[in-house]
Amino acid sequence: MNVFSDALPEFFGGLAVAIVLAIITWLISRKNGQVHRYTLLNSTDLEGNPVLHVTTRRPGTVIRRDVGRGPERFELTKAQLPDGTYVAEPIDRYV
């Protein structure tokens, strides 16, 4: 029983963070439009996972992100991947 009482503060702290993030996301989507998750094509983090970008900006917007090779520009698109994220296509990489 002591194990559960020791873990309660961590559980409630994590729950509070999740609730605050949900409220912030809801407020942003209500104020600026819908929140979209974009996958930056051909970009991976240190563990080899695709780099994601969360924003309320519209498709066609050009963003600038540092993905390990220095700052790169990406264009947000309407194309959706099977995992539900949208495509952010690199602009300068293939020129």
PDB file of N, CA and C in Angstrom:
ATOM      1  N   MET A   1       0.825  -1.200   0.000  1.00  0.00           N
ATOM      2  CA  MET A   1       0.000   0.000   0.000  1.00  0.00           C
ATOM      3  C   MET A   1       0.864   1.256   0.000  1.00  0.00           C
ATOM      4  N   ASN A   2       2.036   1.203   0.626  1.00  0.00           N
ATOM      5  CA  ASN A   2       2.929   2.349   0.692  1.00  0.00           C
ATOM      6  C   ASN A   2       3.442   2.741  -0.694  1.00  0.00           C
ATOM      7  N   VAL A   3       3.582   1.763  -1.585  1.00  0.00           N
ATOM      8  CA  VAL A   3       4.071   2.042  -2.936  1.00  0.00           C
ATOM      9  C   VAL A   3       3.092   2.949  -3.672  1.00  0.00           C
ATOM     10  N   PHE A   4       1.807   2.702  -3.519  1.00  0.00           N
ATOM     11  CA  PHE A   4       0.803   3.515  -4.203  1.00  0.00           C
ATOM     12  C   PHE A   4       0.754   4.936  -3.654  1.00  0.00           C
ATOM     13  N   SER A   5       0.878   5.097  -2.369  1.00  0.00           N
ATOM     14  CA  SER A   5       0.826   6.446  -1.798  1.00  0.00           C
ATOM     15  C   SER A   5       2.069   7.244  -2.179  1.00  0.00           C
ATOM     16  N   ASP A   6       3.205   6.581  -2.360  1.00  0.00           N
ATOM     17  CA  ASP A   6       4.410   7.279  -2.799  1.00  0.00           C
ATOM     18  C   ASP A   6       4.308   7.733  -4.247  1.00  0.00           C
ATOM     19  N   ALA A   7       3.556   7.013  -5.070  1.00  0.00           N
ATOM     20  CA  ALA A   7       3.443   7.329  -6.493  1.00  0.00           C
ATOM     21  C   ALA A   7       2.340   8.336  -6.797  1.00  0.00           C
ATOM     22  N   LEU A   8       1.462   8.619  -5.855  1.00  0.00           N
ATOM     23  CA  LEU A   8       0.346   9.530  -6.104  1.00  0.00           C
ATOM     24  C   LEU A   8       0.777  10.942  -6.514  1.00  0.00           C
ATOM     25  N   PRO A   9       1.763  11.559  -5.871  1.00  0.00           N
ATOM     26  CA  PRO A   9       2.154  12.912  -6.311  1.00  0.00           C
ATOM     27  C   PRO A   9       2.630  12.947  -7.765  1.00  0.00           C
ATOM     28  N   GLU A  10       3.383  11.944  -8.187  1.00  0.00           N
ATOM     29  CA  GLU A  10       3.846  11.892  -9.575  1.00  0.00           C
ATOM     30  C   GLU A  10       2.679  11.683 -10.527  1.00  0.00           C
ATOM     31  N   PHE A  11       1.741  10.834 -10.137  1.00  0.00           N
ATOM     32  CA  PHE A  11       0.564  10.579 -10.971  1.00  0.00           C
ATOM     33  C   PHE A  11      -0.254  11.854 -11.147  1.00  0.00           C
ATOM     34  N   PHE A  12      -0.534  12.544 -10.042  1.00  0.00           N
ATOM     35  CA  PHE A  12      -1.337  13.763 -10.131  1.00  0.00           C
ATOM     36  C   PHE A  12      -0.589  14.882 -10.841  1.00  0.00           C
ATOM     37  N   GLY A  13       0.725  14.936 -10.705  1.00  0.00           N
ATOM     38  CA  GLY A  13       1.504  15.925 -11.438  1.00  0.00           C
ATOM     39  C   GLY A  13       1.431  15.686 -12.941  1.00  0.00           C
ATOM     40  N   GLY A  14       1.572  14.424 -13.349  1.00  0.00           N
ATOM     41  CA  GLY A  14       1.455  14.086 -14.767  1.00  0.00           C
ATOM     42  C   GLY A  14       0.062  14.347 -15.297  1.00  0.00           C
ATOM     43  N   LEU A  15      -0.942  14.056 -14.496  1.00  0.00           N
ATOM     44  CA  LEU A  15      -2.327  14.310 -14.886  1.00  0.00           C
ATOM     45  C   LEU A  15      -2.568  15.803 -15.053  1.00  0.00           C
ATOM     46  N   ALA A  16      -2.019  16.602 -14.146  1.00  0.00           N
ATOM     47  CA  ALA A  16      -2.177  18.057 -14.237  1.00  0.00           C
ATOM     48  C   ALA A  16      -1.522  18.597 -15.509  1.00  0.00           C
ATOM     49  N   VAL A  17      -0.337  18.096 -15.851  1.00  0.00           N
ATOM     50  CA  VAL A  17       0.344  18.536 -17.076  1.00  0.00           C
ATOM     51  C   VAL A  17      -0.483  18.164 -18.300  1.00  0.00           C
ATOM     52  N   ALA A  18      -1.030  16.953 -18.332  1.00  0.00           N
ATOM     53  CA  ALA A  18      -1.848  16.519 -19.467  1.00  0.00           C
ATOM     54  C   ALA A  18      -3.093  17.386 -19.604  1.00  0.00           C
ATOM     55  N   ILE A  19      -3.716  17.738 -18.502  1.00  0.00           N
ATOM     56  CA  ILE A  19      -4.916  18.576 -18.548  1.00  0.00           C
ATOM     57  C   ILE A  19      -4.578  19.984 -19.035  1.00  0.00           C
ATOM     58  N   VAL A  20      -3.475  20.545 -18.538  1.00  0.00           N
ATOM     59  CA  VAL A  20      -3.065  21.884 -18.972  1.00  0.00           C
ATOM     60  C   VAL A  20      -2.749  21.890 -20.466  1.00  0.00           C
ATOM     61  N   LEU A  21      -2.036  20.889 -20.966  1.00  0.00           N
ATOM     62  CA  LEU A  21      -1.726  20.819 -22.402  1.00  0.00           C
ATOM     63  C   LEU A  21      -2.987  20.672 -23.237  1.00  0.00           C
ATOM     64  N   ALA A  22      -3.942  19.885 -22.768  1.00  0.00           N
ATOM     65  CA  ALA A  22      -5.204  19.730 -23.492  1.00  0.00           C
ATOM     66  C   ALA A  22      -5.964  21.054 -23.553  1.00  0.00           C
ATOM     67  N   ILE A  23      -5.964  21.792 -22.453  1.00  0.00           N
ATOM     68  CA  ILE A  23      -6.659  23.080 -22.436  1.00  0.00           C
ATOM     69  C   ILE A  23      -5.967  24.074 -23.357  1.00  0.00           C
ATOM     70  N   ILE A  24      -4.635  24.120 -23.329  1.00  0.00           N
ATOM     71  CA  ILE A  24      -3.898  25.038 -24.203  1.00  0.00           C
ATOM     72  C   ILE A  24      -4.153  24.708 -25.672  1.00  0.00           C
ATOM     73  N   THR A  25      -4.109  23.424 -26.019  1.00  0.00           N
ATOM     74  CA  THR A  25      -4.376  23.015 -27.401  1.00  0.00           C
ATOM     75  C   THR A  25      -5.788  23.398 -27.813  1.00  0.00           C
ATOM     76  N   TRP A  26      -6.749  23.201 -26.924  1.00  0.00           N
ATOM     77  CA  TRP A  26      -8.134  23.557 -27.221  1.00  0.00           C
ATOM     78  C   TRP A  26      -8.273  25.057 -27.431  1.00  0.00           C
ATOM     79  N   LEU A  27      -7.623  25.859 -26.570  1.00  0.00           N
ATOM     80  CA  LEU A  27      -7.706  27.308 -26.710  1.00  0.00           C
ATOM     81  C   LEU A  27      -7.064  27.789 -28.006  1.00  0.00           C
ATOM     82  N   ILE A  28      -5.917  27.211 -28.355  1.00  0.00           N
ATOM     83  CA  ILE A  28      -5.253  27.605 -29.601  1.00  0.00           C
ATOM     84  C   ILE A  28      -6.116  27.244 -30.798  1.00  0.00           C
ATOM     85  N   SER A  29      -6.669  26.041 -30.810  1.00  0.00           N
ATOM     86  CA  SER A  29      -7.491  25.626 -31.950  1.00  0.00           C
ATOM     87  C   SER A  29      -8.760  26.455 -32.041  1.00  0.00           C
ATOM     88  N   ARG A  30      -9.282  26.881 -30.919  1.00  0.00           N
ATOM     89  CA  ARG A  30     -10.501  27.695 -30.919  1.00  0.00           C
ATOM     90  C   ARG A  30     -10.203  29.109 -31.401  1.00  0.00           C
ATOM     91  N   LYS A  31      -9.033  29.626 -31.035  1.00  0.00           N
ATOM     92  CA  LYS A  31      -8.683  30.997 -31.373  1.00  0.00           C
ATOM     93  C   LYS A  31      -8.171  31.132 -32.807  1.00  0.00           C
ATOM     94  N   ASN A  32      -7.253  30.275 -33.213  1.00  0.00           N
ATOM     95  CA  ASN A  32      -6.551  30.447 -34.489  1.00  0.00           C
ATOM     96  C   ASN A  32      -6.953  29.461 -35.572  1.00  0.00           C
ATOM     97  N   GLY A  33      -7.751  28.528 -35.283  1.00  0.00           N
ATOM     98  CA  GLY A  33      -8.062  27.489 -36.247  1.00  0.00           C
ATOM     99  C   GLY A  33      -7.619  26.153 -35.705  1.00  0.00           C
ATOM    100  N   GLN A  34      -7.639  25.172 -36.536  1.00  0.00           N
ATOM    101  CA  GLN A  34      -7.349  23.817 -36.103  1.00  0.00           C
ATOM    102  C   GLN A  34      -5.843  23.563 -36.001  1.00  0.00           C
ATOM    103  N   VAL A  35      -5.448  22.793 -34.994  1.00  0.00           N
ATOM    104  CA  VAL A  35      -4.048  22.426 -34.812  1.00  0.00           C
ATOM    105  C   VAL A  35      -3.738  21.237 -35.709  1.00  0.00           C
ATOM    106  N   HIS A  36      -2.675  21.338 -36.505  1.00  0.00           N
ATOM    107  CA  HIS A  36      -2.252  20.253 -37.394  1.00  0.00           C
ATOM    108  C   HIS A  36      -0.857  19.791 -37.004  1.00  0.00           C
ATOM    109  N   ARG A  37      -0.631  18.494 -37.138  1.00  0.00           N
ATOM    110  CA  ARG A  37       0.700  17.916 -36.930  1.00  0.00           C
ATOM    111  C   ARG A  37       1.288  17.626 -38.311  1.00  0.00           C
ATOM    112  N   TYR A  38       2.487  18.113 -38.556  1.00  0.00           N
ATOM    113  CA  TYR A  38       3.172  17.918 -39.828  1.00  0.00           C
ATOM    114  C   TYR A  38       4.411  17.061 -39.622  1.00  0.00           C
ATOM    115  N   THR A  39       4.645  16.141 -40.543  1.00  0.00           N
ATOM    116  CA  THR A  39       5.872  15.359 -40.573  1.00  0.00           C
ATOM    117  C   THR A  39       6.821  16.027 -41.559  1.00  0.00           C
ATOM    118  N   LEU A  40       8.018  16.398 -41.094  1.00  0.00           N
ATOM    119  CA  LEU A  40       9.013  17.012 -41.967  1.00  0.00           C
ATOM    120  C   LEU A  40       9.676  15.891 -42.764  1.00  0.00           C
ATOM    121  N   LEU A  41       9.416  15.833 -44.061  1.00  0.00           N
ATOM    122  CA  LEU A  41       9.895  14.736 -44.895  1.00  0.00           C
ATOM    123  C   LEU A  41      11.418  14.629 -44.880  1.00  0.00           C
ATOM    124  N   ASN A  42      11.900  13.398 -44.857  1.00  0.00           N
ATOM    125  CA  ASN A  42      13.324  13.068 -44.887  1.00  0.00           C
ATOM    126  C   ASN A  42      14.125  13.750 -43.776  1.00  0.00           C
ATOM    127  N   SER A  43      13.492  13.926 -42.619  1.00  0.00           N
ATOM    128  CA  SER A  43      14.168  14.514 -41.463  1.00  0.00           C
ATOM    129  C   SER A  43      13.916  13.617 -40.261  1.00  0.00           C
ATOM    130  N   THR A  44      14.989  13.280 -39.539  1.00  0.00           N
ATOM    131  CA  THR A  44      14.853  12.429 -38.362  1.00  0.00           C
ATOM    132  C   THR A  44      15.551  13.081 -37.176  1.00  0.00           C
ATOM    133  N   ASP A  45      15.075  12.726 -35.967  1.00  0.00           N
ATOM    134  CA  ASP A  45      15.726  13.216 -34.762  1.00  0.00           C
ATOM    135  C   ASP A  45      16.890  12.292 -34.413  1.00  0.00           C
ATOM    136  N   LEU A  46      17.490  12.481 -33.253  1.00  0.00           N
ATOM    137  CA  LEU A  46      18.665  11.700 -32.865  1.00  0.00           C
ATOM    138  C   LEU A  46      18.372  10.219 -32.711  1.00  0.00           C
ATOM    139  N   GLU A  47      17.121   9.858 -32.393  1.00  0.00           N
ATOM    140  CA  GLU A  47      16.755   8.449 -32.228  1.00  0.00           C
ATOM    141  C   GLU A  47      16.255   7.814 -33.518  1.00  0.00           C
ATOM    142  N   GLY A  48      16.217   8.578 -34.613  1.00  0.00           N
ATOM    143  CA  GLY A  48      15.781   8.038 -35.891  1.00  0.00           C
ATOM    144  C   GLY A  48      14.296   8.187 -36.152  1.00  0.00           C
ATOM    145  N   ASN A  49      13.575   8.896 -35.284  1.00  0.00           N
ATOM    146  CA  ASN A  49      12.143   9.116 -35.473  1.00  0.00           C
ATOM    147  C   ASN A  49      11.913  10.311 -36.386  1.00  0.00           C
ATOM    148  N   PRO A  50      10.818  10.319 -37.143  1.00  0.00           N
ATOM    149  CA  PRO A  50      10.517  11.477 -37.985  1.00  0.00           C
ATOM    150  C   PRO A  50      10.308  12.726 -37.132  1.00  0.00           C
ATOM    151  N   VAL A  51      10.734  13.865 -37.646  1.00  0.00           N
ATOM    152  CA  VAL A  51      10.565  15.125 -36.934  1.00  0.00           C
ATOM    153  C   VAL A  51       9.149  15.630 -37.195  1.00  0.00           C
ATOM    154  N   LEU A  52       8.442  15.994 -36.121  1.00  0.00           N
ATOM    155  CA  LEU A  52       7.079  16.504 -36.224  1.00  0.00           C
ATOM    156  C   LEU A  52       7.059  17.988 -35.890  1.00  0.00           C
ATOM    157  N   HIS A  53       6.122  18.701 -36.505  1.00  0.00           N
ATOM    158  CA  HIS A  53       5.941  20.127 -36.261  1.00  0.00           C
ATOM    159  C   HIS A  53       4.446  20.349 -36.031  1.00  0.00           C
ATOM    160  N   VAL A  54       4.088  20.904 -34.882  1.00  0.00           N
ATOM    161  CA  VAL A  54       2.686  21.163 -34.552  1.00  0.00           C
ATOM    162  C   VAL A  54       2.429  22.648 -34.708  1.00  0.00           C
ATOM    163  N   THR A  55       1.390  23.002 -35.475  1.00  0.00           N
ATOM    164  CA  THR A  55       1.115  24.409 -35.745  1.00  0.00           C
ATOM    165  C   THR A  55      -0.344  24.604 -36.128  1.00  0.00           C
ATOM    166  N   THR A  56      -0.773  25.854 -36.107  1.00  0.00           N
ATOM    167  CA  THR A  56      -2.106  26.214 -36.586  1.00  0.00           C
ATOM    168  C   THR A  56      -2.018  26.929 -37.931  1.00  0.00           C
ATOM    169  N   ARG A  57      -0.826  27.024 -38.482  1.00  0.00           N
ATOM    170  CA  ARG A  57      -0.652  27.717 -39.763  1.00  0.00           C
ATOM    171  C   ARG A  57      -1.291  26.932 -40.898  1.00  0.00           C
ATOM    172  N   ARG A  58      -1.632  27.635 -41.935  1.00  0.00           N
ATOM    173  CA  ARG A  58      -2.342  27.048 -43.079  1.00  0.00           C
ATOM    174  C   ARG A  58      -1.380  26.368 -44.047  1.00  0.00           C
ATOM    175  N   PRO A  59      -1.884  25.403 -44.823  1.00  0.00           N
ATOM    176  CA  PRO A  59      -1.063  24.817 -45.882  1.00  0.00           C
ATOM    177  C   PRO A  59      -0.598  25.909 -46.850  1.00  0.00           C
ATOM    178  N   GLY A  60       0.621  25.749 -47.356  1.00  0.00           N
ATOM    179  CA  GLY A  60       1.222  26.745 -48.233  1.00  0.00           C
ATOM    180  C   GLY A  60       2.195  27.647 -47.497  1.00  0.00           C
ATOM    181  N   THR A  61       2.137  27.640 -46.164  1.00  0.00           N
ATOM    182  CA  THR A  61       3.045  28.439 -45.353  1.00  0.00           C
ATOM    183  C   THR A  61       4.434  27.813 -45.368  1.00  0.00           C
ATOM    184  N   VAL A  62       5.462  28.633 -45.443  1.00  0.00           N
ATOM    185  CA  VAL A  62       6.841  28.161 -45.393  1.00  0.00           C
ATOM    186  C   VAL A  62       7.359  28.397 -43.972  1.00  0.00           C
ATOM    187  N   ILE A  63       7.873  27.331 -43.365  1.00  0.00           N
ATOM    188  CA  ILE A  63       8.445  27.420 -42.019  1.00  0.00           C
ATOM    189  C   ILE A  63       9.938  27.151 -42.098  1.00  0.00           C
ATOM    190  N   ARG A  64      10.655  27.518 -41.069  1.00  0.00           N
ATOM    191  CA  ARG A  64      12.101  27.282 -41.007  1.00  0.00           C
ATOM    192  C   ARG A  64      12.394  26.515 -39.728  1.00  0.00           C
ATOM    193  N   ARG A  65      12.996  25.330 -39.862  1.00  0.00           N
ATOM    194  CA  ARG A  65      13.314  24.483 -38.703  1.00  0.00           C
ATOM    195  C   ARG A  65      14.743  23.979 -38.813  1.00  0.00           C
ATOM    196  N   ASP A  66      15.388  23.804 -37.674  1.00  0.00           N
ATOM    197  CA  ASP A  66      16.722  23.214 -37.628  1.00  0.00           C
ATOM    198  C   ASP A  66      16.534  21.720 -37.389  1.00  0.00           C
ATOM    199  N   VAL A  67      16.903  20.904 -38.376  1.00  0.00           N
ATOM    200  CA  VAL A  67      16.696  19.456 -38.286  1.00  0.00           C
ATOM    201  C   VAL A  67      18.013  18.689 -38.272  1.00  0.00           C
ATOM    202  N   GLY A  68      19.063  19.311 -37.765  1.00  0.00           N
ATOM    203  CA  GLY A  68      20.341  18.618 -37.637  1.00  0.00           C
ATOM    204  C   GLY A  68      21.369  19.011 -38.662  1.00  0.00           C
ATOM    205  N   ARG A  69      20.954  19.367 -39.855  1.00  0.00           N
ATOM    206  CA  ARG A  69      21.882  19.788 -40.907  1.00  0.00           C
ATOM    207  C   ARG A  69      21.927  21.312 -41.004  1.00  0.00           C
ATOM    208  N   GLY A  70      21.379  21.982 -40.024  1.00  0.00           N
ATOM    209  CA  GLY A  70      21.259  23.434 -40.060  1.00  0.00           C
ATOM    210  C   GLY A  70      19.825  23.814 -40.380  1.00  0.00           C
ATOM    211  N   PRO A  71      19.524  25.095 -40.376  1.00  0.00           N
ATOM    212  CA  PRO A  71      18.160  25.534 -40.653  1.00  0.00           C
ATOM    213  C   PRO A  71      17.743  25.187 -42.079  1.00  0.00           C
ATOM    214  N   GLU A  72      16.536  24.673 -42.200  1.00  0.00           N
ATOM    215  CA  GLU A  72      15.970  24.353 -43.515  1.00  0.00           C
ATOM    216  C   GLU A  72      14.574  24.920 -43.610  1.00  0.00           C
ATOM    217  N   ARG A  73      14.146  25.199 -44.828  1.00  0.00           N
ATOM    218  CA  ARG A  73      12.781  25.670 -45.062  1.00  0.00           C
ATOM    219  C   ARG A  73      11.915  24.503 -45.493  1.00  0.00           C
ATOM    220  N   PHE A  74      10.683  24.478 -44.991  1.00  0.00           N
ATOM    221  CA  PHE A  74       9.698  23.456 -45.335  1.00  0.00           C
ATOM    222  C   PHE A  74       8.394  24.147 -45.684  1.00  0.00           C
ATOM    223  N   GLU A  75       7.701  23.595 -46.683  1.00  0.00           N
ATOM    224  CA  GLU A  75       6.376  24.107 -47.043  1.00  0.00           C
ATOM    225  C   GLU A  75       5.318  23.155 -46.493  1.00  0.00           C
ATOM    226  N   LEU A  76       4.364  23.703 -45.763  1.00  0.00           N
ATOM    227  CA  LEU A  76       3.264  22.909 -45.223  1.00  0.00           C
ATOM    228  C   LEU A  76       2.277  22.616 -46.348  1.00  0.00           C
ATOM    229  N   THR A  77       1.839  21.362 -46.446  1.00  0.00           N
ATOM    230  CA  THR A  77       0.949  20.953 -47.530  1.00  0.00           C
ATOM    231  C   THR A  77      -0.355  20.381 -46.980  1.00  0.00           C
ATOM    232  N   LYS A  78      -1.302  20.126 -47.899  1.00  0.00           N
ATOM    233  CA  LYS A  78      -2.577  19.501 -47.542  1.00  0.00           C
ATOM    234  C   LYS A  78      -2.495  17.978 -47.591  1.00  0.00           C
ATOM    235  N   ALA A  79      -1.402  17.437 -48.113  1.00  0.00           N
ATOM    236  CA  ALA A  79      -1.269  15.984 -48.263  1.00  0.00           C
ATOM    237  C   ALA A  79      -1.179  15.330 -46.889  1.00  0.00           C
ATOM    238  N   GLN A  80      -1.972  14.278 -46.702  1.00  0.00           N
ATOM    239  CA  GLN A  80      -2.001  13.601 -45.410  1.00  0.00           C
ATOM    240  C   GLN A  80      -1.368  12.222 -45.525  1.00  0.00           C
ATOM    241  N   LEU A  81      -0.551  11.875 -44.527  1.00  0.00           N
ATOM    242  CA  LEU A  81       0.111  10.572 -44.466  1.00  0.00           C
ATOM    243  C   LEU A  81      -0.805   9.556 -43.777  1.00  0.00           C
ATOM    244  N   PRO A  82      -0.524   8.252 -43.926  1.00  0.00           N
ATOM    245  CA  PRO A  82      -1.371   7.226 -43.302  1.00  0.00           C
ATOM    246  C   PRO A  82      -1.459   7.338 -41.779  1.00  0.00           C
ATOM    247  N   ASP A  83      -0.455   7.944 -41.128  1.00  0.00           N
ATOM    248  CA  ASP A  83      -0.507   8.074 -39.665  1.00  0.00           C
ATOM    249  C   ASP A  83      -1.340   9.263 -39.205  1.00  0.00           C
ATOM    250  N   GLY A  84      -1.931  10.010 -40.133  1.00  0.00           N
ATOM    251  CA  GLY A  84      -2.796  11.134 -39.790  1.00  0.00           C
ATOM    252  C   GLY A  84      -2.106  12.479 -39.781  1.00  0.00           C
ATOM    253  N   THR A  85      -0.770  12.500 -39.895  1.00  0.00           N
ATOM    254  CA  THR A  85      -0.065  13.779 -39.946  1.00  0.00           C
ATOM    255  C   THR A  85      -0.055  14.291 -41.383  1.00  0.00           C
ATOM    256  N   TYR A  86       0.197  15.572 -41.518  1.00  0.00           N
ATOM    257  CA  TYR A  86       0.292  16.185 -42.837  1.00  0.00           C
ATOM    258  C   TYR A  86       1.759  16.280 -43.239  1.00  0.00           C
ATOM    259  N   VAL A  87       2.009  16.532 -44.518  1.00  0.00           N
ATOM    260  CA  VAL A  87       3.369  16.560 -45.066  1.00  0.00           C
ATOM    261  C   VAL A  87       3.914  17.974 -45.036  1.00  0.00           C
ATOM    262  N   ALA A  88       5.137  18.120 -44.543  1.00  0.00           N
ATOM    263  CA  ALA A  88       5.898  19.364 -44.673  1.00  0.00           C
ATOM    264  C   ALA A  88       7.082  19.027 -45.572  1.00  0.00           C
ATOM    265  N   GLU A  89       7.062  19.604 -46.756  1.00  0.00           N
ATOM    266  CA  GLU A  89       8.039  19.235 -47.787  1.00  0.00           C
ATOM    267  C   GLU A  89       9.249  20.163 -47.757  1.00  0.00           C
ATOM    268  N   PRO A  90      10.478  19.589 -47.790  1.00  0.00           N
ATOM    269  CA  PRO A  90      11.671  20.455 -47.807  1.00  0.00           C
ATOM    270  C   PRO A  90      11.763  21.235 -49.110  1.00  0.00           C
ATOM    271  N   ILE A  91      12.184  22.482 -49.015  1.00  0.00           N
ATOM    272  CA  ILE A  91      12.251  23.338 -50.205  1.00  0.00           C
ATOM    273  C   ILE A  91      13.664  23.394 -50.766  1.00  0.00           C
ATOM    274  N   ASP A  92      14.646  23.659 -49.926  1.00  0.00           N
ATOM    275  CA  ASP A  92      16.014  23.921 -50.394  1.00  0.00           C
ATOM    276  C   ASP A  92      16.863  22.678 -50.601  1.00  0.00           C
ATOM    277  N   ARG A  93      16.443  21.557 -50.119  1.00  0.00           N
ATOM    278  CA  ARG A  93      17.283  20.367 -50.118  1.00  0.00           C
ATOM    279  C   ARG A  93      17.552  19.821 -51.510  1.00  0.00           C
ATOM    280  N   TYR A  94      16.639  19.978 -52.428  1.00  0.00           N
ATOM    281  CA  TYR A  94      16.767  19.340 -53.751  1.00  0.00           C
ATOM    282  C   TYR A  94      17.096  20.336 -54.856  1.00  0.00           C
ATOM    283  N   VAL A  95      17.517  21.526 -54.489  1.00  0.00           N
ATOM    284  CA  VAL A  95      17.819  22.542 -55.504  1.00  0.00           C
ATOM    285  C   VAL A  95      19.242  22.411 -55.964  1.00  0.00           C
TER     286      VAL A  95
END
